Short mmCIF file of N, CA and C in Angstrom, two decimals:
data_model
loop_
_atom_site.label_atom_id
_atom_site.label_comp_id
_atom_site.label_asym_id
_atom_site.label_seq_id
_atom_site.Cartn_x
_atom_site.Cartn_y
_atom_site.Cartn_z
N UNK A 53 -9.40 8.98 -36.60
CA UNK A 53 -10.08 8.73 -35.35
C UNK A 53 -9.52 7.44 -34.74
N UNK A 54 -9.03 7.49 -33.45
CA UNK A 54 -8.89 6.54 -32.93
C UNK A 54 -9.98 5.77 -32.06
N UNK A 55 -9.76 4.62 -32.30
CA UNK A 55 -11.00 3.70 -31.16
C UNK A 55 -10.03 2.94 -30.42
N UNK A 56 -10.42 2.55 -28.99
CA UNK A 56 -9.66 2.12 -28.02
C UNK A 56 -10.74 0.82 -27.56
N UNK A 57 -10.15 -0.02 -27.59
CA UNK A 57 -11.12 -1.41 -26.49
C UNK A 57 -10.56 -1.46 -25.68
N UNK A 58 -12.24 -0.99 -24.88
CA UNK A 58 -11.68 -1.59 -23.24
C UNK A 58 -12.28 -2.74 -22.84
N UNK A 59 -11.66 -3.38 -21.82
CA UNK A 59 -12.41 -4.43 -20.99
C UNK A 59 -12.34 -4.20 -19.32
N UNK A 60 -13.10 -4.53 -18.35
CA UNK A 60 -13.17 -4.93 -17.28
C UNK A 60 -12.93 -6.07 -16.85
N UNK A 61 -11.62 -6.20 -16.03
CA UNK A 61 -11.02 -7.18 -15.98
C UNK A 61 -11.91 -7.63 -14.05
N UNK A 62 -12.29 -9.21 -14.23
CA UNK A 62 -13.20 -9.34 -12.63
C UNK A 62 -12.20 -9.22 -11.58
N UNK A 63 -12.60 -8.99 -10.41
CA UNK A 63 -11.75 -7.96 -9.15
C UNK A 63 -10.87 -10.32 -8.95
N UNK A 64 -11.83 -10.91 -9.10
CA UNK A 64 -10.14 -12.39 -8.63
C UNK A 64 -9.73 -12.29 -9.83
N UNK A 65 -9.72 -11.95 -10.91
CA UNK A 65 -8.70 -12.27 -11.96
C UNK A 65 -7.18 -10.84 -11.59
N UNK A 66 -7.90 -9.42 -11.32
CA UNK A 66 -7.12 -8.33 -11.28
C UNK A 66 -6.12 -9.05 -10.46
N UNK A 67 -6.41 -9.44 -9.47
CA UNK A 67 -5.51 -9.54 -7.92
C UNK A 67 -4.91 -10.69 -8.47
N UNK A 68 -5.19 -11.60 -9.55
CA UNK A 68 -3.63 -12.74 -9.79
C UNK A 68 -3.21 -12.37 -10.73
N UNK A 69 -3.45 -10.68 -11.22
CA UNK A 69 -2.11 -10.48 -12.17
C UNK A 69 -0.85 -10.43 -11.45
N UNK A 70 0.41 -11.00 -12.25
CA UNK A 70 1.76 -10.58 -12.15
C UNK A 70 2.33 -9.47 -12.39
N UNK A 71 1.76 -8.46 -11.57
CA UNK A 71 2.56 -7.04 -11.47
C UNK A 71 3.03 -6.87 -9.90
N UNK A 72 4.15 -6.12 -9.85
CA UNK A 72 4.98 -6.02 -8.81
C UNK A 72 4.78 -4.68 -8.76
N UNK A 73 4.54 -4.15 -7.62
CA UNK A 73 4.23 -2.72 -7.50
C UNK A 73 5.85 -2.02 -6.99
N UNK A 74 5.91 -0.93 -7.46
CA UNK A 74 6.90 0.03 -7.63
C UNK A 74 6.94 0.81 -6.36
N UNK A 75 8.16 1.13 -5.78
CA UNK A 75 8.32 2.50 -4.98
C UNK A 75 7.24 3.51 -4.93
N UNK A 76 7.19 3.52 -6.34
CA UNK A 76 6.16 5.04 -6.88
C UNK A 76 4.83 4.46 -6.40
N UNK A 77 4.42 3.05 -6.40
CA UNK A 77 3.38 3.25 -6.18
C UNK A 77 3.23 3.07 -4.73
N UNK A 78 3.72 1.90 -3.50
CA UNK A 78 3.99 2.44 -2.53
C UNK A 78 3.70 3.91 -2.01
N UNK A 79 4.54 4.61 -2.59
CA UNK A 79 4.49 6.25 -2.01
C UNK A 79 3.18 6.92 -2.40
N UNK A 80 2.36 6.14 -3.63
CA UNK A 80 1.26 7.15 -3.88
C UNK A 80 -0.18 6.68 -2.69
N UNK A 81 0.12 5.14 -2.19
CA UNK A 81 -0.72 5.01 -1.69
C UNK A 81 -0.59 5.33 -0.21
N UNK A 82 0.35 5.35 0.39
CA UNK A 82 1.02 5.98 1.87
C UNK A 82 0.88 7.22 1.61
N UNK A 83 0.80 7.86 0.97
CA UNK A 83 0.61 9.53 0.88
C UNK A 83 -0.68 9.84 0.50
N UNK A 84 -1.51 9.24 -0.03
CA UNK A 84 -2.69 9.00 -0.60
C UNK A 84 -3.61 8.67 1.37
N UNK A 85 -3.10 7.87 1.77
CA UNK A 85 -3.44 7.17 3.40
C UNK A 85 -3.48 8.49 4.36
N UNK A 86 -1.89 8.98 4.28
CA UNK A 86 -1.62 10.25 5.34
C UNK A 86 -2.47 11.07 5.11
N UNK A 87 -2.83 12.17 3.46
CA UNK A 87 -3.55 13.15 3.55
C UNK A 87 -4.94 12.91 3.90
N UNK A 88 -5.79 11.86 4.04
CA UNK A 88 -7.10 11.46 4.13
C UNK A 88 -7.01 10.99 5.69
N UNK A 89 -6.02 10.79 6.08
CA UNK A 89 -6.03 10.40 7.61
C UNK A 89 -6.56 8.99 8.15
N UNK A 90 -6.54 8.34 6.80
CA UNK A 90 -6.63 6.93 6.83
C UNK A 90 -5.63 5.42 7.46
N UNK A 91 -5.63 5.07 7.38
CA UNK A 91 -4.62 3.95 8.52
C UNK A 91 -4.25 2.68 7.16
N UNK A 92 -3.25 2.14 8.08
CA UNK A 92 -2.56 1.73 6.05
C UNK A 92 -2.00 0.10 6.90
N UNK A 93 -2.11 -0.59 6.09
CA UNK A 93 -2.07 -2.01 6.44
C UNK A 93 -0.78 -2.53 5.70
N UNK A 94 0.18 -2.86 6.13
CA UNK A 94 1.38 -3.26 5.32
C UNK A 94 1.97 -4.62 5.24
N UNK A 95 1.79 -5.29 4.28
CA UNK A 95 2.15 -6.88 3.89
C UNK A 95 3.93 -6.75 4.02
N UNK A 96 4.54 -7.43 5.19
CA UNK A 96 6.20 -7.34 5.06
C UNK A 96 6.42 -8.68 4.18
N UNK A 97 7.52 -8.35 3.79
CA UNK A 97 8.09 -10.00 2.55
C UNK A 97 8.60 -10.70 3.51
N UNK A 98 8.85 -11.07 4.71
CA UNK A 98 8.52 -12.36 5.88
C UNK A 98 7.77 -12.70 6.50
N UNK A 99 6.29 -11.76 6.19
CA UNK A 99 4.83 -12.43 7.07
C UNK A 99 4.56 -11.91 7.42
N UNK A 100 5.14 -10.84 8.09
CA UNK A 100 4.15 -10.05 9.11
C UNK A 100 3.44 -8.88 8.98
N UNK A 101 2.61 -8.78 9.21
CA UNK A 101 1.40 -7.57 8.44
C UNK A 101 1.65 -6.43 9.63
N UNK A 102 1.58 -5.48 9.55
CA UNK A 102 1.52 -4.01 9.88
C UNK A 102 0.32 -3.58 9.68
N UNK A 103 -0.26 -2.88 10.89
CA UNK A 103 -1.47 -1.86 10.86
C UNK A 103 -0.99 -0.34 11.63
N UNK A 104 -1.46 0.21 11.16
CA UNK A 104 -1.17 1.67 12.40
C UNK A 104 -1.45 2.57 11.13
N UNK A 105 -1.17 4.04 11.78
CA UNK A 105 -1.58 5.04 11.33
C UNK A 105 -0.02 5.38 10.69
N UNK A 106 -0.21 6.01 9.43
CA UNK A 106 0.83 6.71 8.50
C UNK A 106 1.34 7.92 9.86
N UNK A 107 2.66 8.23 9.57
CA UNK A 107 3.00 9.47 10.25
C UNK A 107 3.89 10.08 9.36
N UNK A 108 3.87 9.97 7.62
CA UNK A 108 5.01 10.73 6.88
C UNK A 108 5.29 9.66 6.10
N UNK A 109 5.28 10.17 4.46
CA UNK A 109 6.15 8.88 3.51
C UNK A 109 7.10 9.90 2.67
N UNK A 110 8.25 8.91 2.50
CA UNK A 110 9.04 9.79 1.47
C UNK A 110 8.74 8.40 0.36
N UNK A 111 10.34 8.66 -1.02
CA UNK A 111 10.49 8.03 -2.00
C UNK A 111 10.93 6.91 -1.36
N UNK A 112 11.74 6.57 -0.32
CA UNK A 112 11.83 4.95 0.15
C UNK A 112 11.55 4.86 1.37
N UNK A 113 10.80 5.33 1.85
CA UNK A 113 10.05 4.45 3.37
C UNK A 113 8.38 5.71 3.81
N UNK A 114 8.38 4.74 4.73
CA UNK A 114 7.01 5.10 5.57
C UNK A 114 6.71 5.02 6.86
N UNK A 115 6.41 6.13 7.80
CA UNK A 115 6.70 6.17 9.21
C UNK A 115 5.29 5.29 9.35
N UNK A 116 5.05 4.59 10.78
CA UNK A 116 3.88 4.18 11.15
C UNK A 116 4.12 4.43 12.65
N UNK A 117 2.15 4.75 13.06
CA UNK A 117 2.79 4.27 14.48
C UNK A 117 1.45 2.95 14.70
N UNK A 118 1.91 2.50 15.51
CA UNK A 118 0.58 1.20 15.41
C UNK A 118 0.34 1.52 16.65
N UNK A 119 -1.15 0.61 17.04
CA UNK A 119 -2.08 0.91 17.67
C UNK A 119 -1.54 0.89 19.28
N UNK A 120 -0.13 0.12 19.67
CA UNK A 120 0.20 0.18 21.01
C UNK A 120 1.59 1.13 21.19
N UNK A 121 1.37 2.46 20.22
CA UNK A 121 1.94 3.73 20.35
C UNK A 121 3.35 3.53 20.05
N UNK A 122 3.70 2.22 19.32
CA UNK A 122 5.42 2.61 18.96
C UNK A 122 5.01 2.74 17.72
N UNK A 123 6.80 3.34 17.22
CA UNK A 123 6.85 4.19 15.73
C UNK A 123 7.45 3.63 15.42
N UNK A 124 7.87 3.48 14.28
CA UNK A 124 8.94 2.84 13.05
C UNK A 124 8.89 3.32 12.18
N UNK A 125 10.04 3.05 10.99
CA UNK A 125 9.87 3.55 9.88
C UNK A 125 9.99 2.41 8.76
N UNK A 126 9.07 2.01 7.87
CA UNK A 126 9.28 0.39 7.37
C UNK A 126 9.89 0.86 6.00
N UNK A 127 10.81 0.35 5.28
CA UNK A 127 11.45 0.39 4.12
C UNK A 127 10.56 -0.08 2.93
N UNK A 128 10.41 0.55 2.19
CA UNK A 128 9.68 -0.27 0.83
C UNK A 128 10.62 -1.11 -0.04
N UNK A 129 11.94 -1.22 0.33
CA UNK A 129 12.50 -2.57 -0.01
C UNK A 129 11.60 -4.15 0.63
N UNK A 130 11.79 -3.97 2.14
CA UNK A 130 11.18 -5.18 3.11
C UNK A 130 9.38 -5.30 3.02
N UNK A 131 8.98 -4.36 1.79
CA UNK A 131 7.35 -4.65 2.05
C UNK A 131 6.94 -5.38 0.50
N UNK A 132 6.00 -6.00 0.34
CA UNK A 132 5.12 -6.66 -0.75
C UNK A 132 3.83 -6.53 -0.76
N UNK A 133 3.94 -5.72 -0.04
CA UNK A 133 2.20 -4.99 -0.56
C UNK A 133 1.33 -3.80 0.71
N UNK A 134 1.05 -2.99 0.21
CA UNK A 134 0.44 -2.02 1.02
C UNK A 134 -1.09 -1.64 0.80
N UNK A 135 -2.06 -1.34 1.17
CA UNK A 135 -3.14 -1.22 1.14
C UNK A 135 -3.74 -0.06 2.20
N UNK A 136 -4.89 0.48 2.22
CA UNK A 136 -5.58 0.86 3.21
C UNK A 136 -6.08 0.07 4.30
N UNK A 137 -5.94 0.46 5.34
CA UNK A 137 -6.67 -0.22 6.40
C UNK A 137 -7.98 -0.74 6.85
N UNK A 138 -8.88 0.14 5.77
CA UNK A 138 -10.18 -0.14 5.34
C UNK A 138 -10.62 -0.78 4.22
N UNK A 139 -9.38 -1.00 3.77
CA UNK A 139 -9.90 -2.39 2.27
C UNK A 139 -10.18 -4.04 2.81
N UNK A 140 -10.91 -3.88 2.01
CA UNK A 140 -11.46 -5.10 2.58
C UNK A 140 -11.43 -6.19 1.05
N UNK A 141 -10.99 -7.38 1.58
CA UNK A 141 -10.47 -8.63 0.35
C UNK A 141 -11.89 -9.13 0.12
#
C-alpha cells in the first residue's frame, strides 16, 4: 500500500514559486479561454499586458483581438505569463 502526503501550499507562497511555465501550458490555458469564451489577459516579457478576446491558439502562438477591434497574433516566446481575464490577484 502506498501512502502519499499531501500539503496545501497558501495561494502567496504558490505564486513565488520558481516555475516557468511551458508552451504546453500557455496553450492549455488559451485553449482552455477560447472554448469557454472567456477573454485572456497576457503578461508580455517588456511590460505590456494584453487583454482581448482569444480568436485561435496553436503550439506557439495565440490570436487576440482586443477591445478596440485590432488582431494580432502574440508568440509564446515574447509572453511571461497568461491568465484569464477574470482572475483576479
Amino acid at each position: 500500500m502506498t501512502l502519499f502526503n499531501l500539503s496545501l501550499v497558501p495561494a502567496d507562497g504558490f505564486n513565488l514559486q520558481q516555475y516557468t511555465p511551458s508552451r504546453r501550458d500557455y496553450f492549455s490555458i488559451c485553449n482552455k479561454c477560447y472554448k469557454q469564451g472567456v477573454g485572456i489577459k497576457i503578461y508580455m516579457k517588456y511590460g505590456q499586458v494584453l487583454t482581448g478576446k482569444t480568436t485561435g491558439v496553436n503550439a506557439c502562438q495565440v490570436g487576440v483581438r482586443t477591445s478596440n477591434g485590432n488582431h494580432m497574433q502574440v508568440m509564446f516566446d515574447w509572453v511571461s505569463r497568461i491568465t484569464s481575464s477574470d482572475y483576479a490577484e
